[in-house]
Amino acid sequence: MPKQLNQDSPFLPQGNSRSYGDSCMLQGGTVLSTRFMNRFIEFDVGTGLMRCEAGVTLADILAVAEPQGWFLPVTPGTKFATVGGSIANDVHGKNHHVEGTFGCHVTQFELLRTDGSARVCSPTENAEWFAATLGGLGLTGFITWAEIQLKKVPNSAVNVENIKYRNLAEFFALSEESEEKFEYTVAWVDCLASGNQLGRGHFSRANHARPTQPKPSAPKLKLDMPVDPPVSMVNSLSLKAFNWLYYNRQRERVSYQTTHYDPFFYPLDHVHNWNRMYGPKGFLQYQCVIPMENSEAAITELLQRIGYANYGSFLAVLKVFGDVPSPALNSFPRPGTTLALDFPYKGLQTMHLFDQLDEVVVQAGGALYPAKDAHMKAEHFKSFYPNAEKLESFRDPNITSSFWQRVMESNL
Ligand SMILES: Cc1cc2nc3c(=O)[nH]c(=O)nc-3n(C[C@H](O)[C@H](O)[C@H](O)COP(=O)(O)OP(=O)(O)OC[C@H]3O[C@@H](n4cnc5c(N)ncnc54)[C@H](O)[C@@H]3O)c2cc1C
């Protein structure tokens, strides 16, 4: 990386572009990929402290650490995110209620600014820069390397209980009951179900297996979407069929399985180019979090509005976040329930639906996730993230993103 960047147009650091929206993009500027900054610097097998360059992916870390009994303390649903990207979005995983966000496990990193200055940041050294950079959307500078405290696990395999539940009330009861005994919880929602089955789905809860349990091997089968179909394969017919089959894939109420960690944490990573099934127009994600006290009413309303709009998603995920505080100045996860959905992009129809969903999120005191966003309004962003102006004061003057321009620099 050059010592000092002298160009007229702005820059943006980019990891592996696994963010769904425009927070990892910069129209009219230069995106600097950190993917080739992918070397390990130090790994203490005794303590689990790992230092690596920011472009190292979570998959790279697992490849080195897992055979030594160490695991990622927090992982998003893709192992192809980089360390830099995971810090900049302060990502969360299925164990948020136990371990909080990725930022909770970062012990230090180096931040390089475009004026050539570099500072090591940690909770005790340059602490304000540390907090601003966690969840800082890449705006405070380039993270060149980071140190993470990995987690010792008895076995990287997971014992999973999969529970077929009948409605939202059952989802919340299962979440509450599972919070203490299970490290990982998440639910798939059949968002086409309505009436007294609204919110039905499959609730998965899991813990790492015991040390003596045999480790299942990693699945070899990788699926591929080798071509771009001319139209989206996700339509009301295919959605109905998929959701029905998926909900009924399990006859019994509860099933038990010991599985390799990979298909449990990263199911989509097994389908190469899965995004192609949405056709040339692609898709948008919508991920919100709703405070606990309003969760059931607001999630009901969101699912109803999606149903009335005759829209659907087969990747609909519900999870209750815990209250472990993040050290980040701005972070998406907060106590409450998060709902994430993928929608095939249908132009104005999609935007109209998102406006309707936003109304519910705003009224319920919730927030949207920048890493999954391509539509959030500036006024909403500022209300969801009251420290946005403070982040702006830490922003490198030569760095911005299409997302930041949309939510902070436009009056839309
Ligand atoms: C299948 C799938 C499942 C997912 N599941 C989850 C989930 O469960 N939880 C969750 O939280 N997220 C989830 N995500 C989103 C993903 O984890 C985040 O968007 C993550 O930040 C992507 O990392 P990346 O390396 O691809 O970064 P990019 O998408 O390239 O960039 C993300 C941000 O990081 C900044 N950045 C990247 N590298 C650096 C650096 N070196 N220095 C400074 N800034 C940098 C960029 O400027 C940008 O603002 C999922 C994504 C996919 C595709």
Short mmCIF file of C-alpha atoms and ligand atoms in Angstrom, two decimals:
data_model
loop_
_atom_site.label_atom_id
_atom_site.label_comp_id
_atom_site.label_asym_id
_atom_site.label_seq_id
_atom_site.Cartn_x
_atom_site.Cartn_y
_atom_site.Cartn_z
CA MET A 1 0.00 0.00 0.00
CA PRO A 2 1.41 3.44 -0.90
CA LYS A 3 2.51 5.59 2.05
CA GLN A 4 0.38 8.50 0.93
CA LEU A 5 -2.47 8.56 -1.54
CA ASN A 6 -2.59 11.61 -3.76
CA GLN A 7 -5.60 11.59 -6.00
CA ASP A 8 -8.48 13.92 -6.47
CA SER A 9 -11.21 11.34 -6.26
CA PRO A 10 -12.10 9.60 -2.96
CA PHE A 11 -11.18 6.06 -1.89
CA LEU A 12 -12.84 3.18 -0.13
CA PRO A 13 -11.25 0.08 1.39
CA GLN A 14 -12.95 -3.09 0.24
CA GLY A 15 -12.73 -6.63 1.59
CA ASN A 16 -14.34 -9.51 -0.27
CA SER A 17 -17.49 -7.50 -1.28
CA ARG A 18 -19.76 -9.85 0.64
CA SER A 19 -21.90 -6.91 1.77
CA TYR A 20 -25.19 -6.91 -0.06
CA GLY A 21 -25.63 -3.19 -0.51
CA ASP A 22 -23.51 -0.21 -1.46
CA SER A 23 -21.47 0.16 1.75
CA CYS A 24 -18.55 -1.63 0.02
CA MET A 25 -18.92 0.39 -3.20
CA LEU A 26 -17.88 3.83 -4.32
CA GLN A 27 -19.24 5.27 -7.51
CA GLY A 28 -16.90 7.87 -8.99
CA GLY A 29 -14.03 6.92 -6.71
CA THR A 30 -11.35 4.27 -6.26
CA VAL A 31 -11.99 1.07 -4.38
CA LEU A 32 -8.85 -0.40 -2.83
CA SER A 33 -9.19 -4.11 -2.35
CA THR A 34 -7.49 -5.59 0.70
CA ARG A 35 -7.86 -9.15 -0.60
CA PHE A 36 -4.18 -9.47 -1.30
CA MET A 37 -3.28 -8.41 2.22
CA ASN A 38 -3.85 -12.00 3.26
CA ARG A 39 -0.89 -13.06 5.39
CA PHE A 40 -0.92 -14.41 8.91
CA ILE A 41 1.39 -12.55 11.26
CA GLU A 42 1.23 -14.49 14.53
CA PHE A 43 -0.83 -17.23 16.11
CA ASP A 44 -0.33 -18.25 19.73
CA VAL A 45 -1.74 -21.77 19.92
CA GLY A 46 -1.64 -21.60 23.71
CA THR A 47 -3.81 -18.49 24.11
CA GLY A 48 -5.71 -18.38 20.80
CA LEU A 49 -4.55 -14.83 20.01
CA MET A 50 -4.29 -14.46 16.25
CA ARG A 51 -2.80 -11.54 14.36
CA CYS A 52 -3.27 -11.33 10.61
CA GLU A 53 -3.57 -8.89 7.75
CA ALA A 54 -7.01 -7.43 7.15
CA GLY A 55 -7.66 -9.29 3.89
CA VAL A 56 -7.43 -12.71 5.55
CA THR A 57 -10.84 -14.36 5.31
CA LEU A 58 -12.71 -16.14 8.07
CA ALA A 59 -12.27 -19.33 6.00
CA ASP A 60 -8.48 -18.81 6.11
CA ILE A 61 -8.62 -18.43 9.90
CA LEU A 62 -10.69 -21.59 10.31
CA ALA A 63 -8.28 -23.53 8.11
CA VAL A 64 -5.40 -22.63 10.43
CA ALA A 65 -7.09 -22.49 13.83
CA GLU A 66 -9.76 -25.19 13.80
CA PRO A 67 -7.33 -28.15 13.65
CA GLN A 68 -5.68 -26.66 16.78
CA GLY A 69 -8.97 -26.58 18.72
CA TRP A 70 -9.67 -22.87 18.18
CA PHE A 71 -12.73 -21.41 16.53
CA LEU A 72 -14.11 -18.03 15.45
CA PRO A 73 -15.77 -16.45 18.50
CA VAL A 74 -18.36 -14.87 16.19
CA THR A 75 -19.02 -15.66 12.57
CA PRO A 76 -21.52 -14.31 10.04
CA GLY A 77 -23.33 -16.65 7.63
CA THR A 78 -20.47 -16.56 5.14
CA LYS A 79 -16.87 -17.59 5.77
CA PHE A 80 -15.75 -15.56 2.78
CA ALA A 81 -15.89 -12.25 4.66
CA THR A 82 -12.48 -10.75 5.48
CA VAL A 83 -11.28 -9.71 8.90
CA GLY A 84 -11.32 -6.04 7.81
CA GLY A 85 -14.89 -6.33 6.52
CA SER A 86 -16.00 -8.14 9.68
CA ILE A 87 -14.61 -5.32 11.82
CA ALA A 88 -16.00 -2.54 9.64
CA ASN A 89 -19.53 -3.98 9.86
CA ASP A 90 -19.11 -5.30 13.42
CA VAL A 91 -20.73 -8.49 12.15
CA HIS A 92 -22.87 -10.81 14.24
CA GLY A 93 -23.64 -14.51 14.20
CA LYS A 94 -25.97 -17.12 15.58
CA ASN A 95 -24.40 -16.71 19.04
CA HIS A 96 -24.99 -13.00 19.48
CA HIS A 97 -26.90 -13.65 22.71
CA VAL A 98 -23.75 -15.24 24.18
CA GLU A 99 -20.73 -13.63 22.50
CA GLY A 100 -21.99 -10.29 21.19
CA THR A 101 -20.49 -8.98 17.97
CA PHE A 102 -17.16 -9.60 16.19
CA GLY A 103 -15.85 -6.34 17.67
CA CYS A 104 -16.14 -7.80 21.19
CA HIS A 105 -13.26 -10.14 20.30
CA VAL A 106 -10.92 -7.76 18.50
CA THR A 107 -8.02 -6.89 20.78
CA GLN A 108 -6.20 -4.43 18.51
CA PHE A 109 -5.63 -3.36 14.92
CA GLU A 110 -3.61 -0.88 12.92
CA LEU A 111 -5.44 1.97 11.20
CA LEU A 112 -3.74 3.65 8.24
CA ARG A 113 -5.06 7.04 7.12
CA THR A 114 -4.67 8.48 3.64
CA ASP A 115 -2.33 11.16 5.02
CA GLY A 116 0.13 8.34 5.68
CA SER A 117 -0.31 8.31 9.48
CA ALA A 118 -0.80 4.95 11.17
CA ARG A 119 -2.04 4.22 14.69
CA VAL A 120 -2.47 1.04 16.66
CA CYS A 121 -5.95 1.02 18.19
CA SER A 122 -7.26 -1.08 21.06
CA PRO A 123 -9.74 -0.65 23.92
CA THR A 124 -6.94 1.14 25.83
CA GLU A 125 -4.80 2.73 23.10
CA ASN A 126 -6.41 5.26 20.75
CA ALA A 127 -9.64 3.93 22.21
CA GLU A 128 -11.88 6.45 20.44
CA TRP A 129 -10.45 5.41 17.06
CA PHE A 130 -10.92 1.79 18.04
CA ALA A 131 -14.61 2.34 18.78
CA ALA A 132 -15.20 4.47 15.67
CA THR A 133 -13.55 1.89 13.38
CA LEU A 134 -15.55 -1.07 14.74
CA GLY A 135 -18.77 -0.83 12.73
CA GLY A 136 -17.19 2.23 11.08
CA LEU A 137 -18.06 1.08 7.54
CA GLY A 138 -14.48 1.49 6.33
CA LEU A 139 -14.67 5.27 6.69
CA THR A 140 -12.05 5.94 9.36
CA GLY A 141 -9.12 4.55 7.35
CA PHE A 142 -7.59 1.25 6.20
CA ILE A 143 -7.28 -1.50 8.74
CA THR A 144 -3.97 -3.10 7.74
CA TRP A 145 -3.82 -5.88 10.36
CA ALA A 146 -5.91 -6.99 13.30
CA GLU A 147 -5.58 -9.20 16.34
CA ILE A 148 -8.48 -11.39 17.41
CA GLN A 149 -9.03 -13.55 20.46
CA LEU A 150 -10.23 -16.89 19.13
CA LYS A 151 -12.39 -19.23 21.16
CA LYS A 152 -11.40 -22.67 22.44
CA VAL A 153 -14.04 -25.25 21.55
CA PRO A 154 -14.31 -28.86 22.71
CA ASN A 155 -15.14 -29.96 19.17
CA SER A 156 -15.75 -27.92 16.02
CA ALA A 157 -18.72 -30.14 15.12
CA VAL A 158 -22.12 -29.02 16.40
CA ASN A 159 -25.03 -30.90 17.96
CA VAL A 160 -28.11 -29.37 16.36
CA GLU A 161 -31.75 -29.62 17.39
CA ASN A 162 -34.11 -28.61 14.65
CA ILE A 163 -37.62 -27.79 15.84
CA LYS A 164 -40.55 -27.33 13.52
CA TYR A 165 -42.65 -24.59 15.13
CA ARG A 166 -46.12 -23.38 14.24
CA ASN A 167 -46.24 -19.60 14.62
CA LEU A 168 -44.44 -16.51 15.91
CA ALA A 169 -45.55 -17.01 19.50
CA GLU A 170 -43.85 -20.42 19.44
CA PHE A 171 -40.73 -18.86 17.95
CA PHE A 172 -40.44 -16.40 20.83
CA ALA A 173 -41.12 -19.09 23.42
CA LEU A 174 -38.41 -21.30 21.88
CA SER A 175 -35.94 -18.42 21.78
CA GLU A 176 -36.47 -17.62 25.42
CA GLU A 177 -36.24 -21.22 26.48
CA SER A 178 -33.03 -21.79 24.43
CA GLU A 179 -31.11 -18.65 25.39
CA GLU A 180 -29.30 -20.11 28.39
CA LYS A 181 -28.66 -23.64 27.22
CA PHE A 182 -27.71 -23.13 23.58
CA GLU A 183 -24.84 -21.10 22.19
CA TYR A 184 -26.31 -20.90 18.68
CA THR A 185 -29.93 -20.11 17.82
CA VAL A 186 -31.57 -19.08 14.57
CA ALA A 187 -34.83 -19.74 12.71
CA TRP A 188 -35.84 -20.05 9.11
CA VAL A 189 -39.30 -18.52 8.55
CA ASP A 190 -41.86 -19.55 6.00
CA CYS A 191 -42.85 -16.02 5.14
CA LEU A 192 -45.71 -17.19 2.93
CA ALA A 193 -47.61 -18.67 5.87
CA SER A 194 -50.48 -16.54 7.16
CA GLY A 195 -53.31 -16.49 9.70
CA ASN A 196 -52.62 -18.54 12.80
CA GLN A 197 -49.53 -20.00 11.11
CA LEU A 198 -47.90 -16.62 10.50
CA GLY A 199 -44.17 -16.81 11.20
CA ARG A 200 -44.03 -20.60 11.30
CA GLY A 201 -40.70 -22.18 10.51
CA HIS A 202 -37.78 -24.23 11.76
CA PHE A 203 -35.91 -23.21 14.89
CA SER A 204 -32.32 -24.45 15.07
CA ARG A 205 -30.43 -24.48 18.32
CA ALA A 206 -26.98 -25.91 18.77
CA ASN A 207 -23.88 -26.30 20.89
CA HIS A 208 -20.43 -27.52 20.05
CA ALA A 209 -20.20 -31.30 20.33
CA ARG A 210 -18.42 -33.01 23.23
CA PRO A 211 -14.70 -33.73 22.80
CA THR A 212 -15.30 -37.46 22.53
CA GLN A 213 -17.91 -37.24 19.80
CA PRO A 214 -16.66 -38.25 16.33
CA LYS A 215 -16.32 -35.32 13.96
CA PRO A 216 -18.36 -35.68 10.78
CA SER A 217 -16.26 -34.82 7.74
CA ALA A 218 -16.86 -31.68 5.71
CA PRO A 219 -19.43 -32.17 2.97
CA LYS A 220 -17.73 -32.54 -0.42
CA LEU A 221 -20.74 -31.71 -2.55
CA LYS A 222 -20.64 -28.16 -3.85
CA LEU A 223 -23.56 -26.96 -5.91
CA ASP A 224 -23.17 -24.38 -8.63
CA MET A 225 -25.39 -21.96 -10.55
CA PRO A 226 -23.23 -22.03 -13.69
CA VAL A 227 -25.29 -19.61 -15.81
CA ASP A 228 -27.33 -16.46 -15.40
CA PRO A 229 -30.96 -17.41 -16.10
CA PRO A 230 -32.71 -14.79 -18.31
CA VAL A 231 -35.38 -14.24 -15.63
CA SER A 232 -35.48 -14.76 -11.90
CA MET A 233 -36.00 -18.36 -10.83
CA VAL A 234 -37.53 -16.98 -7.65
CA ASN A 235 -41.18 -16.31 -8.35
CA SER A 236 -44.46 -16.88 -6.53
CA LEU A 237 -44.76 -20.46 -7.82
CA SER A 238 -41.21 -21.56 -7.00
CA LEU A 239 -41.41 -19.80 -3.64
CA LYS A 240 -44.63 -21.55 -2.71
CA ALA A 241 -43.21 -24.93 -3.67
CA PHE A 242 -39.88 -24.31 -1.93
CA ASN A 243 -41.36 -22.98 1.29
CA TRP A 244 -43.90 -25.81 1.53
CA LEU A 245 -41.26 -28.47 0.88
CA TYR A 246 -38.76 -26.87 3.21
CA TYR A 247 -41.24 -26.46 6.05
CA ASN A 248 -42.41 -30.04 5.67
CA ARG A 249 -38.99 -31.55 5.07
CA GLN A 250 -39.13 -32.81 8.61
CA ARG A 251 -42.12 -34.91 9.66
CA GLU A 252 -41.41 -35.05 13.36
CA ARG A 253 -41.48 -31.93 15.52
CA VAL A 254 -37.84 -32.23 16.61
CA SER A 255 -34.86 -33.75 14.83
CA TYR A 256 -31.30 -34.16 16.18
CA GLN A 257 -28.10 -34.13 14.21
CA THR A 258 -24.39 -33.85 14.76
CA THR A 259 -22.91 -31.98 11.87
CA HIS A 260 -19.65 -30.56 10.59
CA TYR A 261 -19.53 -26.84 11.40
CA ASP A 262 -19.46 -25.79 7.74
CA PRO A 263 -23.03 -26.60 6.58
CA PHE A 264 -24.41 -25.35 9.90
CA PHE A 265 -22.74 -21.94 9.81
CA TYR A 266 -22.35 -21.41 6.07
CA PRO A 267 -25.16 -23.11 4.12
CA LEU A 268 -25.07 -20.58 1.27
CA ASP A 269 -21.31 -20.89 0.78
CA HIS A 270 -22.01 -24.38 -0.56
CA VAL A 271 -23.95 -23.08 -3.53
CA HIS A 272 -21.47 -21.35 -5.75
CA ASN A 273 -22.97 -18.23 -7.43
CA TRP A 274 -26.30 -18.74 -5.63
CA ASN A 275 -27.18 -15.11 -6.28
CA ARG A 276 -27.51 -15.89 -10.00
CA MET A 277 -30.85 -17.60 -9.44
CA TYR A 278 -32.39 -14.14 -9.06
CA GLY A 279 -31.73 -13.48 -12.76
CA PRO A 280 -30.30 -10.32 -14.31
CA LYS A 281 -32.19 -7.92 -12.02
CA GLY A 282 -30.72 -9.53 -8.91
CA PHE A 283 -32.15 -9.18 -5.43
CA LEU A 284 -32.11 -6.92 -2.39
CA GLN A 285 -31.80 -7.87 1.25
CA TYR A 286 -33.85 -6.32 4.00
CA GLN A 287 -32.53 -6.77 7.52
CA CYS A 288 -33.95 -4.99 10.52
CA VAL A 289 -33.83 -5.31 14.28
CA ILE A 290 -36.85 -4.55 16.47
CA PRO A 291 -36.60 -3.86 20.23
CA MET A 292 -37.80 -6.81 22.30
CA GLU A 293 -40.87 -5.10 23.72
CA ASN A 294 -42.22 -4.42 20.22
CA SER A 295 -40.83 -7.52 18.53
CA GLU A 296 -43.86 -9.74 18.27
CA ALA A 297 -46.24 -7.01 17.09
CA ALA A 298 -43.79 -5.48 14.61
CA ILE A 299 -42.58 -8.79 13.14
CA THR A 300 -46.23 -9.81 12.73
CA GLU A 301 -46.92 -6.56 10.89
CA LEU A 302 -43.81 -6.93 8.70
CA LEU A 303 -44.73 -10.47 7.67
CA GLN A 304 -48.32 -9.38 7.00
CA ARG A 305 -47.21 -6.48 4.83
CA ILE A 306 -44.91 -8.80 2.85
CA GLY A 307 -47.87 -11.16 2.39
CA TYR A 308 -50.31 -8.38 1.31
CA ALA A 309 -47.75 -7.19 -1.23
CA ASN A 310 -47.82 -10.71 -2.64
CA TYR A 311 -44.11 -10.84 -2.14
CA GLY A 312 -42.07 -13.56 -0.58
CA SER A 313 -38.58 -14.66 0.28
CA PHE A 314 -37.25 -18.12 0.77
CA LEU A 315 -34.26 -16.90 2.69
CA ALA A 316 -36.06 -15.43 5.67
CA VAL A 317 -34.20 -15.60 8.94
CA LEU A 318 -35.28 -14.65 12.46
CA LYS A 319 -33.04 -14.42 15.50
CA VAL A 320 -33.25 -12.84 18.93
CA PHE A 321 -30.16 -10.75 19.73
CA GLY A 322 -28.86 -10.62 23.28
CA ASP A 323 -27.75 -7.64 25.34
CA VAL A 324 -23.96 -8.12 25.24
CA PRO A 325 -22.80 -4.53 24.52
CA SER A 326 -20.57 -3.88 21.52
CA PRO A 327 -17.49 -1.70 21.98
CA ALA A 328 -18.36 -0.05 18.63
CA LEU A 329 -19.48 3.55 18.34
CA ASN A 330 -22.06 2.44 15.76
CA SER A 331 -23.27 -1.12 15.54
CA PHE A 332 -26.37 -2.71 14.11
CA PRO A 333 -27.08 -5.46 16.67
CA ARG A 334 -28.98 -4.31 19.74
CA PRO A 335 -31.31 -6.14 22.12
CA GLY A 336 -34.31 -7.29 20.13
CA THR A 337 -35.28 -9.49 17.23
CA THR A 338 -33.67 -9.37 13.81
CA LEU A 339 -35.47 -10.36 10.63
CA ALA A 340 -33.50 -10.76 7.37
CA LEU A 341 -35.05 -11.48 3.99
CA ASP A 342 -33.92 -11.66 0.36
CA PHE A 343 -36.30 -10.25 -2.24
CA PRO A 344 -36.00 -10.57 -6.01
CA TYR A 345 -35.62 -7.01 -7.30
CA LYS A 346 -38.75 -5.80 -9.11
CA GLY A 347 -38.02 -2.09 -9.37
CA LEU A 348 -40.62 0.26 -7.91
CA GLN A 349 -42.67 -2.60 -6.50
CA THR A 350 -39.72 -3.60 -4.29
CA MET A 351 -39.02 -0.02 -3.26
CA HIS A 352 -42.68 0.49 -2.37
CA LEU A 353 -42.65 -2.64 -0.21
CA PHE A 354 -39.43 -1.47 1.51
CA ASP A 355 -41.04 1.90 2.27
CA GLN A 356 -43.92 0.07 3.90
CA LEU A 357 -41.57 -2.12 5.93
CA ASP A 358 -39.53 0.94 6.96
CA GLU A 359 -42.68 2.51 8.44
CA VAL A 360 -43.04 -0.46 10.78
CA VAL A 361 -39.35 -0.50 11.73
CA VAL A 362 -39.30 3.25 12.46
CA GLN A 363 -42.50 3.12 14.49
CA ALA A 364 -41.25 0.18 16.51
CA GLY A 365 -37.97 1.96 17.33
CA GLY A 366 -35.92 -0.53 15.29
CA ALA A 367 -33.03 -0.14 12.86
CA LEU A 368 -31.76 -1.38 9.49
CA TYR A 369 -28.38 -3.02 8.81
CA PRO A 370 -26.07 -0.98 6.53
CA ALA A 371 -24.21 -4.14 5.39
CA LYS A 372 -27.44 -5.39 3.82
CA ASP A 373 -28.83 -2.11 2.62
CA ALA A 374 -29.33 -0.35 -0.69
CA HIS A 375 -32.34 1.82 0.04
CA MET A 376 -32.22 3.32 3.57
CA LYS A 377 -33.27 6.97 3.73
CA ALA A 378 -30.87 9.54 5.19
CA GLU A 379 -33.32 10.64 7.92
CA HIS A 380 -33.86 7.03 8.95
CA PHE A 381 -30.15 6.23 9.08
CA LYS A 382 -29.52 9.20 11.38
CA SER A 383 -32.30 8.13 13.72
CA PHE A 384 -31.20 4.47 13.73
CA TYR A 385 -27.57 5.47 14.36
CA PRO A 386 -27.52 8.53 16.64
CA ASN A 387 -23.68 8.47 16.61
CA ALA A 388 -23.53 8.87 12.83
CA GLU A 389 -22.32 12.49 13.09
CA LYS A 390 -19.61 11.41 15.51
CA LEU A 391 -18.46 8.77 13.03
CA GLU A 392 -18.36 11.53 10.41
CA SER A 393 -15.88 13.40 12.63
CA PHE A 394 -13.54 10.36 12.53
CA ARG A 395 -13.96 9.81 8.80
CA ASP A 396 -10.82 10.05 6.70
CA PRO A 397 -11.49 13.10 4.47
CA ASN A 398 -10.40 11.11 1.40
CA ILE A 399 -12.61 8.11 2.13
CA THR A 400 -16.30 7.71 1.49
CA SER A 401 -18.71 5.14 0.07
CA SER A 402 -21.82 5.17 -2.09
CA PHE A 403 -23.73 4.24 1.06
CA TRP A 404 -22.28 7.15 3.05
CA GLN A 405 -22.96 9.59 0.23
CA ARG A 406 -26.56 8.40 0.15
CA VAL A 407 -27.26 8.56 3.88
CA MET A 408 -25.06 11.48 4.97
CA GLU A 409 -24.35 13.65 1.97
CA SER A 410 -27.70 13.60 0.15
CA ASN A 411 -30.95 15.22 1.20
CA LEU A 412 -33.10 12.37 -0.07
C1 LIG B 1 -24.26 -15.46 2.52
C2 LIG B 1 -24.01 -14.29 3.42
C3 LIG B 1 -24.38 -14.39 4.76
C4 LIG B 1 -24.15 -13.31 5.63
N1 LIG B 1 -24.51 -13.44 6.94
C5 LIG B 1 -24.25 -12.43 7.81
C6 LIG B 1 -24.52 -12.58 9.19
O1 LIG B 1 -25.02 -13.61 9.64
N2 LIG B 1 -24.20 -11.55 10.01
C7 LIG B 1 -23.61 -10.39 9.55
O2 LIG B 1 -23.33 -9.50 10.35
N3 LIG B 1 -23.34 -10.23 8.24
C8 LIG B 1 -23.64 -11.21 7.37
N4 LIG B 1 -23.34 -11.08 6.03
C9 LIG B 1 -22.72 -9.82 5.59
C10 LIG B 1 -21.19 -9.89 5.65
O3 LIG B 1 -20.73 -10.66 6.71
C11 LIG B 1 -20.65 -8.47 5.88
O4 LIG B 1 -21.14 -7.63 4.89
C12 LIG B 1 -19.11 -8.41 5.89
O5 LIG B 1 -18.73 -7.13 6.32
C13 LIG B 1 -18.52 -8.69 4.52
O6 LIG B 1 -17.10 -8.68 4.63
P1 LIG B 1 -16.19 -8.38 3.34
O7 LIG B 1 -14.79 -8.74 3.69
O8 LIG B 1 -16.76 -9.02 2.14
O9 LIG B 1 -16.27 -6.80 3.28
P2 LIG B 1 -16.85 -5.86 2.14
O10 LIG B 1 -18.26 -6.25 1.89
O11 LIG B 1 -15.93 -5.79 0.99
O12 LIG B 1 -16.81 -4.47 2.92
C14 LIG B 1 -17.63 -4.26 4.04
C15 LIG B 1 -17.21 -2.97 4.73
O13 LIG B 1 -15.91 -3.15 5.28
C16 LIG B 1 -15.04 -2.12 4.88
N5 LIG B 1 -13.71 -2.72 4.85
C17 LIG B 1 -13.34 -3.89 4.27
N6 LIG B 1 -12.03 -4.11 4.50
C18 LIG B 1 -11.56 -3.06 5.21
C19 LIG B 1 -10.28 -2.71 5.73
N7 LIG B 1 -9.21 -3.48 5.56
N8 LIG B 1 -10.16 -1.54 6.40
C20 LIG B 1 -11.24 -0.75 6.60
N9 LIG B 1 -12.47 -1.04 6.13
C21 LIG B 1 -12.63 -2.18 5.45
C22 LIG B 1 -15.59 -1.66 3.53
O14 LIG B 1 -15.21 -0.33 3.24
C23 LIG B 1 -17.09 -1.79 3.76
O15 LIG B 1 -17.59 -0.65 4.41
C24 LIG B 1 -23.55 -12.11 5.14
C25 LIG B 1 -23.19 -12.02 3.80
C26 LIG B 1 -23.40 -13.10 2.95
C27 LIG B 1 -22.99 -12.98 1.51
#
